[in-house]
Coordinates of C-alpha atoms in Angstrom, one line a residue:
M1 CA -108.4 -4.5 -92.5
S2 CA -111.0 -3.2 -89.8
T3 CA -114.4 -2.6 -90.6
G4 CA -115.6 -0.8 -87.5
G5 CA -112.8 1.5 -86.5
P6 CA -111.7 4.7 -87.5
P7 CA -109.7 4.9 -91.0
L8 CA -106.1 4.4 -91.4
T9 CA -103.7 7.5 -90.3
R10 CA -102.4 7.6 -93.8
D11 CA -103.9 7.9 -97.1
T12 CA -102.5 4.5 -98.3
A13 CA -103.2 5.3 -102.1
G14 CA -101.4 9.0 -102.1
G15 CA -99.2 8.9 -99.2
I16 CA -100.6 12.0 -97.7
P17 CA -100.5 12.3 -94.0
A18 CA -103.8 12.9 -92.1
Q19 CA -105.1 13.6 -88.7
H20 CA -108.4 12.0 -87.4
D21 CA -111.1 12.8 -85.0
L22 CA -112.0 9.3 -83.6
G23 CA -115.4 10.2 -82.6
I24 CA -118.2 8.4 -84.2
R25 CA -120.9 10.4 -85.6
V26 CA -124.0 8.5 -86.8
N27 CA -126.7 9.7 -89.1
D28 CA -125.5 13.4 -88.8
F29 CA -123.2 14.8 -91.5
A30 CA -123.0 16.7 -94.7
V31 CA -121.4 15.6 -97.9
K32 CA -120.5 17.9 -100.7
I33 CA -119.8 16.5 -104.3
A34 CA -118.0 18.9 -106.7
N35 CA -118.2 18.0 -110.5
V36 CA -118.4 19.5 -113.9
N37 CA -121.8 20.2 -115.5
G38 CA -122.8 17.9 -118.2
T39 CA -120.8 14.8 -116.9
G40 CA -124.0 13.0 -115.9
S41 CA -123.3 13.3 -112.1
A42 CA -126.8 14.1 -111.2
S43 CA -128.1 10.5 -111.7
A44 CA -125.3 9.1 -109.4
N45 CA -126.0 11.7 -106.8
T46 CA -129.6 11.2 -106.7
L47 CA -128.9 7.5 -106.6
L48 CA -127.1 8.2 -103.1
V49 CA -129.9 10.2 -101.6
R50 CA -132.7 7.7 -102.7
A51 CA -130.6 4.9 -101.2
I52 CA -130.2 6.9 -97.7
F53 CA -134.0 7.7 -97.9
R54 CA -134.7 4.0 -98.3
M55 CA -132.6 3.4 -95.2
G56 CA -135.2 5.2 -93.3
I57 CA -132.8 8.3 -92.6
P58 CA -133.8 11.9 -93.0
V59 CA -131.9 13.3 -95.9
S60 CA -132.0 16.1 -98.5
G61 CA -130.2 16.4 -101.7
T62 CA -129.5 19.9 -103.0
N63 CA -128.4 20.6 -106.8
L64 CA -126.2 23.7 -107.2
F65 CA -125.7 23.8 -111.1
P66 CA -125.0 26.5 -113.5
S67 CA -127.3 27.6 -116.3
N68 CA -125.2 26.6 -119.1
I69 CA -125.4 23.1 -120.7
Q70 CA -122.0 21.8 -119.7
G71 CA -118.4 22.8 -118.6
L72 CA -118.9 25.0 -115.8
P73 CA -118.8 23.9 -111.9
T74 CA -121.7 22.0 -110.4
W75 CA -122.2 20.9 -106.7
Y76 CA -124.4 18.6 -105.0
E77 CA -125.0 18.5 -101.3
I78 CA -126.1 15.7 -99.3
R79 CA -127.2 16.3 -95.6
V80 CA -128.2 13.6 -93.3
N81 CA -129.7 14.4 -89.7
K82 CA -131.3 11.9 -87.7
T83 CA -133.6 14.6 -86.0
G84 CA -134.9 16.0 -89.2
Y85 CA -133.0 19.1 -89.7
T86 CA -132.0 18.7 -93.4
A87 CA -131.6 22.3 -94.5
R88 CA -128.3 23.1 -96.5
A89 CA -125.2 22.8 -94.5
I90 CA -122.3 25.2 -95.0
D91 CA -119.6 23.0 -93.0
Y92 CA -118.9 19.7 -94.9
D93 CA -117.6 16.5 -93.3
V94 CA -117.0 14.9 -96.5
M95 CA -116.0 16.5 -99.9
V96 CA -115.7 14.4 -103.3
T97 CA -113.6 16.6 -105.4
M98 CA -114.1 15.8 -109.3
N99 CA -113.4 19.1 -110.7
A100 CA -109.7 20.3 -110.7
Q101 CA -110.8 24.0 -111.3
T102 CA -112.5 24.0 -107.9
Y103 CA -110.1 21.9 -105.8
T104 CA -108.7 24.9 -103.9
A105 CA -112.2 26.3 -102.8
D106 CA -113.8 22.8 -102.1
I107 CA -111.0 21.4 -100.1
G108 CA -111.1 24.7 -98.1
E109 CA -114.7 24.0 -97.4
V110 CA -114.1 20.7 -95.6
R111 CA -114.4 21.0 -91.7
K112 CA -111.5 20.1 -89.4
D113 CA -110.8 16.3 -89.3
G114 CA -113.1 16.0 -92.4
Y115 CA -112.5 13.8 -95.5
V116 CA -111.6 14.5 -98.9
L117 CA -112.3 12.1 -101.7
Y118 CA -110.4 12.7 -104.7
D119 CA -109.2 10.8 -108.1
S120 CA -105.7 9.6 -107.0
T121 CA -105.0 8.8 -110.6
W122 CA -103.1 12.0 -110.8
P123 CA -101.2 13.1 -107.6
L124 CA -102.8 16.0 -105.6
A125 CA -100.7 19.2 -105.8
P126 CA -98.7 19.7 -102.5
E127 CA -100.3 23.2 -102.1
L128 CA -103.8 21.6 -101.9
V129 CA -103.0 19.3 -98.8
R130 CA -104.4 20.3 -95.5
A131 CA -102.8 18.9 -92.3
D132 CA -106.2 18.8 -90.4
V133 CA -108.1 17.0 -93.3
N134 CA -108.1 13.4 -94.3
F135 CA -107.4 12.4 -97.9
L136 CA -108.9 9.4 -99.5
G137 CA -107.5 8.7 -102.8
V138 CA -109.3 6.4 -105.1
P139 CA -107.9 6.2 -108.8
L140 CA -111.3 6.5 -110.3
T141 CA -110.3 7.6 -113.9
K142 CA -107.9 4.5 -114.0
L143 CA -110.6 2.0 -112.7
C144 CA -113.0 3.1 -115.6
V145 CA -110.0 3.3 -118.2
D146 CA -109.1 -0.2 -117.4
N147 CA -112.7 -1.6 -117.5
F148 CA -114.6 0.5 -120.1
Q149 CA -113.9 0.8 -123.8
E150 CA -115.8 4.2 -124.7
S151 CA -114.8 7.7 -123.7
R152 CA -118.4 8.5 -122.8
E153 CA -118.9 5.4 -120.8
R154 CA -115.7 6.1 -118.8
I155 CA -116.8 9.7 -118.0
L156 CA -120.4 8.5 -116.9
M157 CA -119.2 5.5 -115.1
K158 CA -116.7 7.5 -112.9
N159 CA -119.7 9.2 -111.4
V160 CA -121.1 5.7 -110.4
C161 CA -117.6 4.8 -109.2
Y162 CA -117.1 7.4 -106.7
A163 CA -120.8 6.7 -105.6
G164 CA -119.7 3.1 -105.0
A165 CA -116.6 4.6 -102.8
L166 CA -119.0 6.5 -100.9
V167 CA -121.3 3.5 -100.3
A168 CA -118.3 1.8 -98.7
F169 CA -117.1 5.0 -96.8
L170 CA -120.6 5.9 -95.4
A171 CA -122.0 2.5 -94.8
I172 CA -124.8 3.0 -97.4
D173 CA -126.7 -0.2 -97.9
L174 CA -125.1 -1.6 -101.1
K175 CA -128.0 -3.9 -102.0
I176 CA -130.4 -1.0 -101.8
V177 CA -128.0 1.0 -104.3
S178 CA -127.5 -2.0 -106.2
D179 CA -131.5 -2.7 -106.7
L180 CA -132.0 1.0 -107.6
L181 CA -129.6 0.6 -110.4
D182 CA -131.4 -2.5 -111.6
Q183 CA -134.7 -0.5 -111.6
V184 CA -133.3 2.5 -113.6
F185 CA -131.7 0.3 -116.1
Q186 CA -134.1 -2.6 -116.2
R187 CA -134.7 -2.3 -119.9
N188 CA -131.0 -1.8 -120.8
T189 CA -129.1 -4.9 -119.9
Q190 CA -125.8 -3.5 -120.9
Q191 CA -126.1 -0.3 -119.2
R192 CA -127.3 -2.1 -115.9
E193 CA -124.2 -4.3 -116.3
F194 CA -121.7 -1.2 -116.7
N195 CA -123.3 0.7 -113.8
Q196 CA -123.2 -2.2 -111.4
L197 CA -119.6 -3.0 -112.3
A198 CA -118.8 0.9 -111.6
L199 CA -120.4 0.6 -108.4
R200 CA -118.5 -2.7 -107.4
L201 CA -115.0 -1.0 -108.6
G202 CA -115.5 2.1 -106.3
Y203 CA -116.9 0.0 -103.4
E204 CA -114.3 -2.6 -103.5
Y205 CA -111.3 -0.2 -103.9
A206 CA -112.4 1.7 -100.9
R207 CA -112.9 -1.4 -98.8
K208 CA -109.6 -2.7 -99.8
H209 CA -107.5 0.2 -99.1
F210 CA -109.3 2.0 -96.1
D211 CA -110.8 1.1 -93.2
C212 CA -114.6 1.4 -93.8
P213 CA -116.8 3.1 -92.8
L214 CA -115.6 6.5 -91.8
P215 CA -116.5 8.0 -88.3
F216 CA -119.4 9.8 -90.4
R217 CA -121.6 6.8 -91.1
L218 CA -125.1 5.6 -91.7
E219 CA -127.2 3.2 -89.7
T220 CA -130.8 2.2 -90.8
M221 CA -133.6 3.9 -89.0
D222 CA -137.3 4.0 -89.5
T223 CA -138.1 7.8 -89.7
T224 CA -139.1 7.8 -93.5
R225 CA -141.9 5.5 -93.0
D226 CA -145.2 6.9 -94.4
K227 CA -142.9 9.6 -96.2
I228 CA -142.1 10.2 -99.9
L229 CA -139.1 11.8 -101.8
I230 CA -140.4 14.2 -104.3
D231 CA -139.5 17.6 -105.9
G232 CA -141.8 20.6 -105.7
N233 CA -142.7 21.1 -109.5
T234 CA -143.7 17.6 -109.6
A235 CA -145.9 17.9 -106.7
T236 CA -147.4 21.2 -108.1
A237 CA -148.2 19.4 -111.2
L238 CA -149.9 16.6 -109.3
G239 CA -152.1 19.4 -107.5
C240 CA -153.1 21.2 -110.4
L241 CA -154.4 17.6 -112.0
Y242 CA -156.3 16.9 -108.7
A243 CA -157.7 20.2 -108.6
G244 CA -159.4 19.7 -111.9
A245 CA -157.1 22.0 -114.3
T246 CA -157.9 20.9 -117.8
V247 CA -156.2 23.9 -119.5
A248 CA -152.6 25.2 -119.3
A249 CA -150.7 27.7 -121.4
W250 CA -147.1 28.5 -120.9
Y251 CA -143.6 29.5 -122.1
P252 CA -140.6 27.5 -121.3
I253 CA -138.3 29.1 -118.5
T254 CA -136.1 27.8 -115.8
P255 CA -136.7 26.8 -113.1
S256 CA -140.5 26.1 -113.8
T257 CA -140.6 24.1 -117.0
S258 CA -140.9 20.9 -115.4
V259 CA -144.0 21.9 -113.8
M260 CA -145.7 21.8 -117.2
D261 CA -143.5 18.9 -118.2
N262 CA -145.1 16.8 -115.3
F263 CA -148.7 18.2 -115.8
T264 CA -148.4 17.2 -119.3
A265 CA -147.3 13.6 -118.6
L266 CA -150.2 13.4 -115.8
C267 CA -152.8 14.6 -118.3
Q268 CA -151.7 12.0 -120.8
A269 CA -152.1 9.3 -118.3
Y270 CA -155.3 10.6 -116.7
R271 CA -157.0 13.1 -118.8
R272 CA -157.7 10.7 -121.7
E273 CA -160.7 8.7 -122.4
P274 CA -161.3 5.7 -124.8
L275 CA -163.6 6.5 -127.9
P276 CA -166.5 4.0 -128.5
E277 CA -165.2 3.3 -132.1
P278 CA -161.8 1.8 -132.8
G279 CA -159.4 3.2 -135.3
P280 CA -159.1 2.1 -138.8
D281 CA -156.3 -0.4 -137.8
G282 CA -158.7 -1.7 -135.1
A283 CA -156.7 0.2 -132.2
V284 CA -158.4 1.9 -129.5
Q285 CA -158.7 5.5 -129.9
Y286 CA -158.5 8.2 -127.3
Q287 CA -160.1 11.6 -126.7
N288 CA -157.8 14.2 -124.8
N289 CA -159.9 15.9 -122.1
Y290 CA -157.3 18.7 -121.6
L291 CA -155.3 21.3 -123.7
I292 CA -151.8 22.3 -123.0
L293 CA -150.5 25.1 -125.2
Q294 CA -147.0 26.4 -125.5
A295 CA -147.3 30.3 -126.3
E296 CA -145.1 32.4 -128.1
D297 CA -144.1 34.3 -124.8
E298 CA -145.5 34.7 -121.3
L299 CA -147.9 37.5 -122.1
A300 CA -149.6 35.3 -124.6
A301 CA -149.6 32.3 -122.0
I302 CA -151.5 34.3 -119.3
G303 CA -154.0 35.7 -122.1
M304 CA -154.7 32.0 -123.0
V305 CA -155.1 31.3 -119.5
L306 CA -157.7 34.2 -118.8
G307 CA -159.5 33.2 -121.8
A308 CA -160.0 29.7 -120.5
N309 CA -161.0 30.6 -117.1
W310 CA -163.5 33.1 -118.5
I311 CA -165.3 30.3 -120.3
G312 CA -165.3 28.2 -117.2
A313 CA -162.2 25.8 -117.5
R314 CA -159.8 25.8 -114.5
A315 CA -156.5 27.1 -116.2
F316 CA -153.2 27.9 -115.0
T317 CA -149.7 28.9 -116.2
S318 CA -146.2 28.4 -114.7
T319 CA -143.4 30.8 -114.9
S320 CA -140.6 32.5 -113.0
G321 CA -139.9 36.0 -112.3
P322 CA -139.1 37.3 -115.8
G323 CA -142.5 35.7 -116.8
I324 CA -144.3 37.6 -114.1
S325 CA -142.7 41.0 -115.3
L326 CA -144.3 40.3 -118.8
M327 CA -147.7 39.1 -117.4
N328 CA -148.3 42.3 -115.4
E329 CA -150.5 43.9 -118.0
L330 CA -153.2 41.2 -118.2
L331 CA -152.7 40.3 -114.5
G332 CA -154.1 43.9 -114.0
L333 CA -156.7 43.2 -116.3
A334 CA -158.0 39.9 -114.7
Y335 CA -157.9 41.7 -111.1
Y336 CA -160.1 44.4 -112.5
T337 CA -162.5 42.3 -114.7
E338 CA -162.4 39.6 -112.1
I339 CA -161.4 36.7 -114.0
P340 CA -159.9 33.8 -112.1
A341 CA -156.7 32.8 -112.9
V342 CA -153.8 30.5 -111.2
V343 CA -150.0 31.5 -111.8
I344 CA -147.3 29.2 -110.4
D345 CA -144.3 31.2 -110.0
V346 CA -140.9 29.2 -109.2
Q347 CA -138.9 31.9 -108.2
R348 CA -135.2 32.4 -109.3
T349 CA -132.6 35.2 -108.9
G350 CA -132.9 38.5 -110.5
P351 CA -133.3 41.2 -111.6
S352 CA -133.2 40.8 -115.5
T353 CA -132.0 37.4 -116.6
G354 CA -130.2 37.1 -113.3
M355 CA -129.0 33.7 -112.4
P356 CA -131.7 31.4 -113.8
T357 CA -130.4 28.3 -111.9
R358 CA -130.2 29.8 -108.3
T359 CA -133.0 30.4 -106.0
Q360 CA -134.4 33.6 -104.4
Q361 CA -137.5 34.8 -103.1
G362 CA -137.5 38.0 -105.2
D363 CA -140.9 38.3 -106.7
I364 CA -143.0 38.8 -103.4
L365 CA -143.6 42.5 -104.1
A366 CA -143.7 42.0 -107.8
C367 CA -146.6 39.6 -107.4
A368 CA -148.3 41.2 -104.4
Y369 CA -148.9 44.3 -106.5
A370 CA -148.5 43.0 -110.2
S371 CA -149.7 45.6 -112.8
H372 CA -150.0 49.2 -112.8
G373 CA -152.6 51.3 -111.0
D374 CA -153.9 50.0 -107.6
T375 CA -153.8 46.1 -107.6
K376 CA -153.5 43.6 -104.9
H377 CA -153.3 39.8 -105.6
I378 CA -153.8 36.7 -103.5
L379 CA -150.5 35.1 -102.9
L380 CA -149.7 31.6 -101.4
F381 CA -146.2 30.5 -100.0
P382 CA -145.7 26.9 -100.1
A383 CA -142.7 25.7 -97.9
N384 CA -142.0 22.3 -99.3
P385 CA -143.4 19.9 -101.9
A386 CA -146.3 18.6 -99.9
E387 CA -147.4 22.2 -99.7
C388 CA -147.0 22.5 -103.2
F389 CA -149.6 19.9 -103.9
E390 CA -152.0 21.3 -101.1
F391 CA -151.7 24.8 -102.1
A392 CA -152.1 24.2 -105.9
V393 CA -155.4 22.8 -105.1
K394 CA -156.2 25.6 -102.7
A395 CA -155.1 28.1 -105.3
F396 CA -157.9 27.2 -108.0
D397 CA -160.5 27.3 -104.9
L398 CA -159.4 30.7 -104.2
A399 CA -159.1 32.0 -107.6
E400 CA -162.8 31.0 -108.5
H401 CA -164.1 32.1 -105.2
F402 CA -162.9 35.4 -105.2
Q403 CA -162.8 35.8 -109.3
T404 CA -159.2 37.0 -109.1
P405 CA -155.6 36.0 -110.0
V406 CA -154.0 33.8 -107.4
I407 CA -150.3 33.3 -107.5
M408 CA -148.3 30.5 -105.8
L409 CA -144.7 31.5 -105.0
S410 CA -142.5 28.2 -104.9
D411 CA -138.8 28.5 -105.7
L412 CA -136.0 26.8 -107.4
D413 CA -135.0 25.2 -104.2
I414 CA -138.5 23.6 -103.5
G415 CA -139.3 23.1 -107.3
M416 CA -136.1 21.3 -108.5
N417 CA -134.6 19.5 -105.4
D418 CA -135.9 16.3 -103.9
W419 CA -137.4 16.8 -100.4
V420 CA -138.5 14.3 -97.8
V421 CA -142.2 15.1 -97.0
P422 CA -145.2 13.1 -95.8
T423 CA -146.9 11.1 -98.1
L424 CA -149.4 13.1 -100.2
T425 CA -153.2 12.3 -99.1
W426 CA -156.3 13.2 -100.8
D427 CA -159.9 13.5 -99.9
D428 CA -162.2 11.7 -102.5
S429 CA -165.1 13.8 -101.0
F430 CA -163.5 17.0 -102.3
V431 CA -165.7 19.3 -103.9
P432 CA -164.3 22.3 -106.0
D433 CA -165.3 25.7 -104.9
R434 CA -166.3 27.2 -108.2
G435 CA -167.6 30.3 -106.7
R436 CA -170.6 32.3 -107.5
V437 CA -171.4 31.2 -110.9
L438 CA -175.0 31.6 -112.2
G439 CA -176.7 29.2 -114.5
A440 CA -180.0 29.4 -116.4
A441 CA -182.2 28.5 -113.3
D442 CA -180.4 31.1 -111.2
L443 CA -181.1 33.8 -113.9
D444 CA -184.7 32.8 -114.0
A445 CA -184.9 33.9 -110.2
I446 CA -183.7 37.5 -110.9
T447 CA -184.9 40.4 -112.7
R448 CA -181.7 41.3 -114.5
F449 CA -178.1 40.3 -114.3
Y450 CA -175.4 43.1 -113.6
R451 CA -172.0 41.6 -113.5
Y452 CA -170.6 43.7 -110.7
A453 CA -173.6 44.1 -108.4
D454 CA -175.1 42.0 -105.6
A455 CA -171.7 41.4 -103.9
D456 CA -172.0 38.9 -101.1
G457 CA -170.3 38.8 -97.4
D458 CA -166.8 38.5 -99.3
F459 CA -167.6 41.2 -101.6
V460 CA -167.8 38.9 -104.5
T461 CA -170.3 39.5 -107.1
P462 CA -171.9 36.8 -109.5
R463 CA -170.5 35.7 -112.8
T464 CA -172.1 33.9 -115.6
L465 CA -170.4 31.7 -118.3
P466 CA -170.4 32.4 -122.1
G467 CA -173.1 30.5 -124.0
V468 CA -175.1 29.4 -121.0
D469 CA -178.1 31.7 -121.2
S470 CA -178.4 35.0 -123.1
R471 CA -179.9 36.8 -120.1
G472 CA -176.3 36.4 -118.5
A473 CA -174.5 38.3 -121.3
Y474 CA -172.4 40.9 -120.2
L475 CA -169.4 43.1 -121.8
T476 CA -166.0 42.2 -120.1
R477 CA -164.1 45.3 -120.2
G478 CA -160.8 46.5 -118.8
S479 CA -161.8 50.1 -119.0
G480 CA -163.5 52.1 -116.5
H481 CA -166.7 50.5 -115.5
D482 CA -169.6 50.8 -113.0
H483 CA -171.1 48.1 -110.9
H484 CA -173.6 47.4 -113.7
G485 CA -170.5 46.6 -116.0
A486 CA -171.1 49.7 -118.1
Y487 CA -168.3 52.1 -119.3
T488 CA -167.9 55.0 -117.0
E489 CA -165.4 57.6 -116.3
V490 CA -167.7 59.2 -113.3
P491 CA -165.4 59.4 -110.2
D492 CA -167.8 58.0 -107.7
Q493 CA -168.9 55.2 -110.0
Y494 CA -165.2 54.0 -110.8
Q495 CA -164.4 54.3 -107.1
E496 CA -167.1 52.0 -105.8
V497 CA -165.9 49.4 -107.9
V498 CA -162.3 49.5 -107.0
D499 CA -163.0 50.2 -103.3
R500 CA -165.1 46.7 -103.5
L501 CA -162.0 45.0 -104.9
T502 CA -159.9 46.3 -101.9
L503 CA -162.5 45.1 -99.4
K504 CA -162.5 41.7 -101.6
H505 CA -158.8 41.1 -101.3
A506 CA -159.1 41.9 -97.4
A507 CA -161.8 39.3 -97.2
A508 CA -159.5 36.6 -98.6
A509 CA -157.4 37.0 -95.4
E510 CA -159.6 34.6 -93.6
H511 CA -159.6 32.1 -96.3
M512 CA -155.7 31.8 -96.5
P513 CA -153.9 28.9 -95.0
A514 CA -153.2 29.7 -91.4
P515 CA -149.5 30.5 -90.5
I516 CA -147.8 28.3 -88.7
V517 CA -146.7 29.5 -85.2
E518 CA -144.5 28.1 -82.5
R519 CA -144.0 29.9 -79.1
R520 CA -141.9 29.3 -76.1
D521 CA -142.2 30.3 -72.6
G522 CA -140.6 33.8 -72.0
A523 CA -140.0 34.5 -75.6
T524 CA -139.9 38.2 -76.3
I525 CA -138.2 37.8 -79.6
G526 CA -140.0 36.7 -82.8
V527 CA -138.7 35.2 -86.1
V528 CA -140.9 35.6 -89.2
S529 CA -140.3 33.8 -92.4
V530 CA -141.9 32.4 -95.5
G531 CA -141.5 29.5 -98.0
S532 CA -138.4 27.6 -98.2
C533 CA -136.7 29.2 -95.4
D534 CA -138.6 27.0 -93.0
L535 CA -136.2 24.1 -92.7
A536 CA -133.3 26.3 -91.8
V537 CA -135.2 28.8 -89.5
R538 CA -136.7 26.0 -87.6
E539 CA -133.2 24.7 -86.9
A540 CA -131.9 28.1 -86.3
V541 CA -134.5 28.6 -83.6
A542 CA -133.5 25.3 -82.0
L543 CA -129.9 26.2 -82.0
L544 CA -130.9 29.6 -80.5
G545 CA -132.7 27.9 -77.7
D546 CA -129.7 25.7 -77.0
A547 CA -127.8 28.7 -76.5
G548 CA -130.4 30.2 -74.2
I549 CA -132.1 32.6 -76.5
A550 CA -135.9 31.6 -76.4
V551 CA -137.6 33.0 -79.8
D552 CA -141.0 32.3 -81.2
F553 CA -141.6 31.5 -84.8
I554 CA -144.2 32.3 -87.4
R555 CA -144.1 31.1 -90.9
I556 CA -146.6 32.9 -93.2
R557 CA -148.3 30.9 -95.8
G558 CA -150.6 33.6 -97.6
F559 CA -151.2 37.0 -98.3
P560 CA -153.5 38.8 -97.5
F561 CA -152.2 38.2 -94.0
A562 CA -154.2 36.6 -91.4
S563 CA -155.0 38.3 -88.3
D564 CA -152.5 36.1 -86.4
V565 CA -149.6 37.5 -88.3
R566 CA -150.5 41.0 -86.8
E567 CA -151.2 39.5 -83.3
F568 CA -147.6 37.7 -83.5
L569 CA -145.9 41.0 -84.3
D570 CA -147.6 42.9 -81.5
D571 CA -146.6 40.3 -79.0
H572 CA -143.0 40.7 -79.4
D573 CA -140.4 43.4 -78.6
V574 CA -138.4 42.8 -81.9
C575 CA -139.1 40.4 -84.8
F576 CA -136.4 39.1 -87.1
V577 CA -137.8 38.8 -90.8
V578 CA -135.9 36.1 -92.4
E579 CA -136.1 36.1 -96.4
Q580 CA -133.9 35.6 -99.4
N581 CA -133.8 38.7 -101.2
R582 CA -131.7 41.9 -101.1
D583 CA -134.5 44.5 -100.4
A584 CA -136.4 42.9 -97.4
Q585 CA -139.6 42.5 -99.5
L586 CA -141.5 40.4 -96.9
R587 CA -140.8 42.8 -94.2
S588 CA -141.7 45.8 -96.5
L589 CA -145.1 43.9 -97.1
L590 CA -145.6 43.7 -93.4
V591 CA -145.0 47.3 -92.8
I592 CA -147.5 48.4 -95.6
E593 CA -150.2 46.0 -94.9
T594 CA -149.9 45.7 -91.1
S595 CA -149.1 49.1 -89.9
V596 CA -146.6 47.5 -87.6
V597 CA -144.0 49.9 -86.1
Q598 CA -141.4 49.6 -88.7
D599 CA -138.3 49.6 -86.1
K600 CA -139.7 46.6 -84.7
L601 CA -138.9 44.6 -87.6
R602 CA -135.0 43.7 -88.3
S603 CA -134.0 42.0 -91.4
V604 CA -131.9 38.7 -91.7
L605 CA -131.3 38.6 -95.4
V606 CA -129.6 36.1 -97.6
Y607 CA -129.6 36.4 -101.3
G608 CA -126.7 35.0 -103.0
G609 CA -128.6 32.3 -104.9
F610 CA -127.9 29.3 -102.6
P611 CA -130.6 27.9 -100.2
L612 CA -130.8 29.2 -97.0
S613 CA -128.6 27.4 -94.0
A614 CA -129.3 27.5 -90.2
K615 CA -125.9 28.9 -89.5
Q616 CA -126.7 31.8 -91.6
V617 CA -129.8 32.6 -89.7
V618 CA -128.2 32.3 -86.2
E619 CA -125.4 34.3 -87.2
G620 CA -127.6 37.0 -88.6
I621 CA -129.9 37.2 -85.5
T622 CA -127.0 36.9 -82.9
R623 CA -125.1 39.7 -84.7
Q624 CA -127.9 42.0 -84.3
L625 CA -128.8 41.1 -80.9
E626 CA -125.1 42.0 -80.0
D627 CA -125.2 45.4 -81.3

């Protein structure tokens, strides 16, 4: 058996002829694993990604799963790219087919001269065989039936078994994978032994029956030094903790639930203090310095958040599009009464229930203008988990500085998938921006306090907190009020207040995270994007450049738009706006808020629910350039 050359020209387990591309491709390929939801495959798939990451290789793992508990098809995509382009791939070099219901479609997605790993316990139907694809038959079910007794164990271990085969086929470091299994099951000896056995069964069968590794293979690198593997919802929760949030209210909803799950765990670890007196049994007692409330619905959750912020706590809620819809009324109240609040919106597909476990950027307009009447909200657009951490902290500062709701728009791709990002850092000298809050000493220095008077350079008026001093008392009202805070229906008095709110929102533009801008000599074409499109768009820009099409790129990170955004649009003959929704919401927002010539902006829209790929961006741009 050869360990360094191309694989055999025949699947020795299944007798299926195959053709082979003898070229070697190192650290640059894509794997797709097709399975059935509820079979425990996620753990095995994540194991592979973590091992590749520990080998120092840029990698991404994308989970494409249904919204039911079990039974429907699920896929997991692993992309390895030594230059760091790890956006979702559409053409796959290796396909692991574990779901007979999707065999035809899955095998059809493998690129020419690619590989299909299948369970050869049963023969593959002749109509599924492609002459231009290599088939790798491993009897996964038989291996597990012969070595494990319980039916559930056999189902679970079959996933680890195919992971073991992939370790051999792709030259994943076996010791790293084995060590990871030991870490996961360090407290369960039996499960540790079962998993290690299943790993060896798949690995040894592949090594015995096929030349390993395949032409698509891994070699150790050092590019993940000073990087971590983390999902956006975990990073968001960590950012809220570091920002000083002590109150959270929420209602469970996919895909944002793990934001609050993680925040709860972090608070239990870091927001508790030991009491001076032990309990009756002599054990140390703890006091919680946080409050997390599961509300009866999203409307109640945002109401609780507003109440907590009104009395001076840093409070937030996490939700998704349907929750934003329900929160609209109270978001309008917070905007008009000028109460800080932070909302984490992990976007999914809509409208209505839509597809809860698919990704989209469909809430941009809903969040920008949430509520009836004239409202405009501050939005933040992180592109990866590292920015989720950074922008979560920024959101609280912006909310209190401008006394208004701030909505951070993540999405399912960022929130629930693992990303390789730089190690998160923190400045211990950080001082939160609590905004213009008057205390008793401040009230001593003024004749009389009026809630909506005395605006500063950002058009923000001072506020007071309940119970600090009676001289700072005022009535918070959502009905028409003048700059004193008194009820009014006088047009000029009403307009004075809402006009200042417009100016305040505009002033926030200079406080937004600066857009990321990349320019190239001679480029007259611009590409504009937002959020999780970033990886795919960056790769697409490079591919266009290789094809002789020079384009500049800007990624918008906040709304209201910084002046750099309008300048970028003005500097180019045409700008392609790449986003993941049907109705070109970012493009619409740019037209409304920058007065750019509408015909200058062309849309590239991908909104089927799967993460964006560079191929889709390139095709969308070149097709329009050729028209």
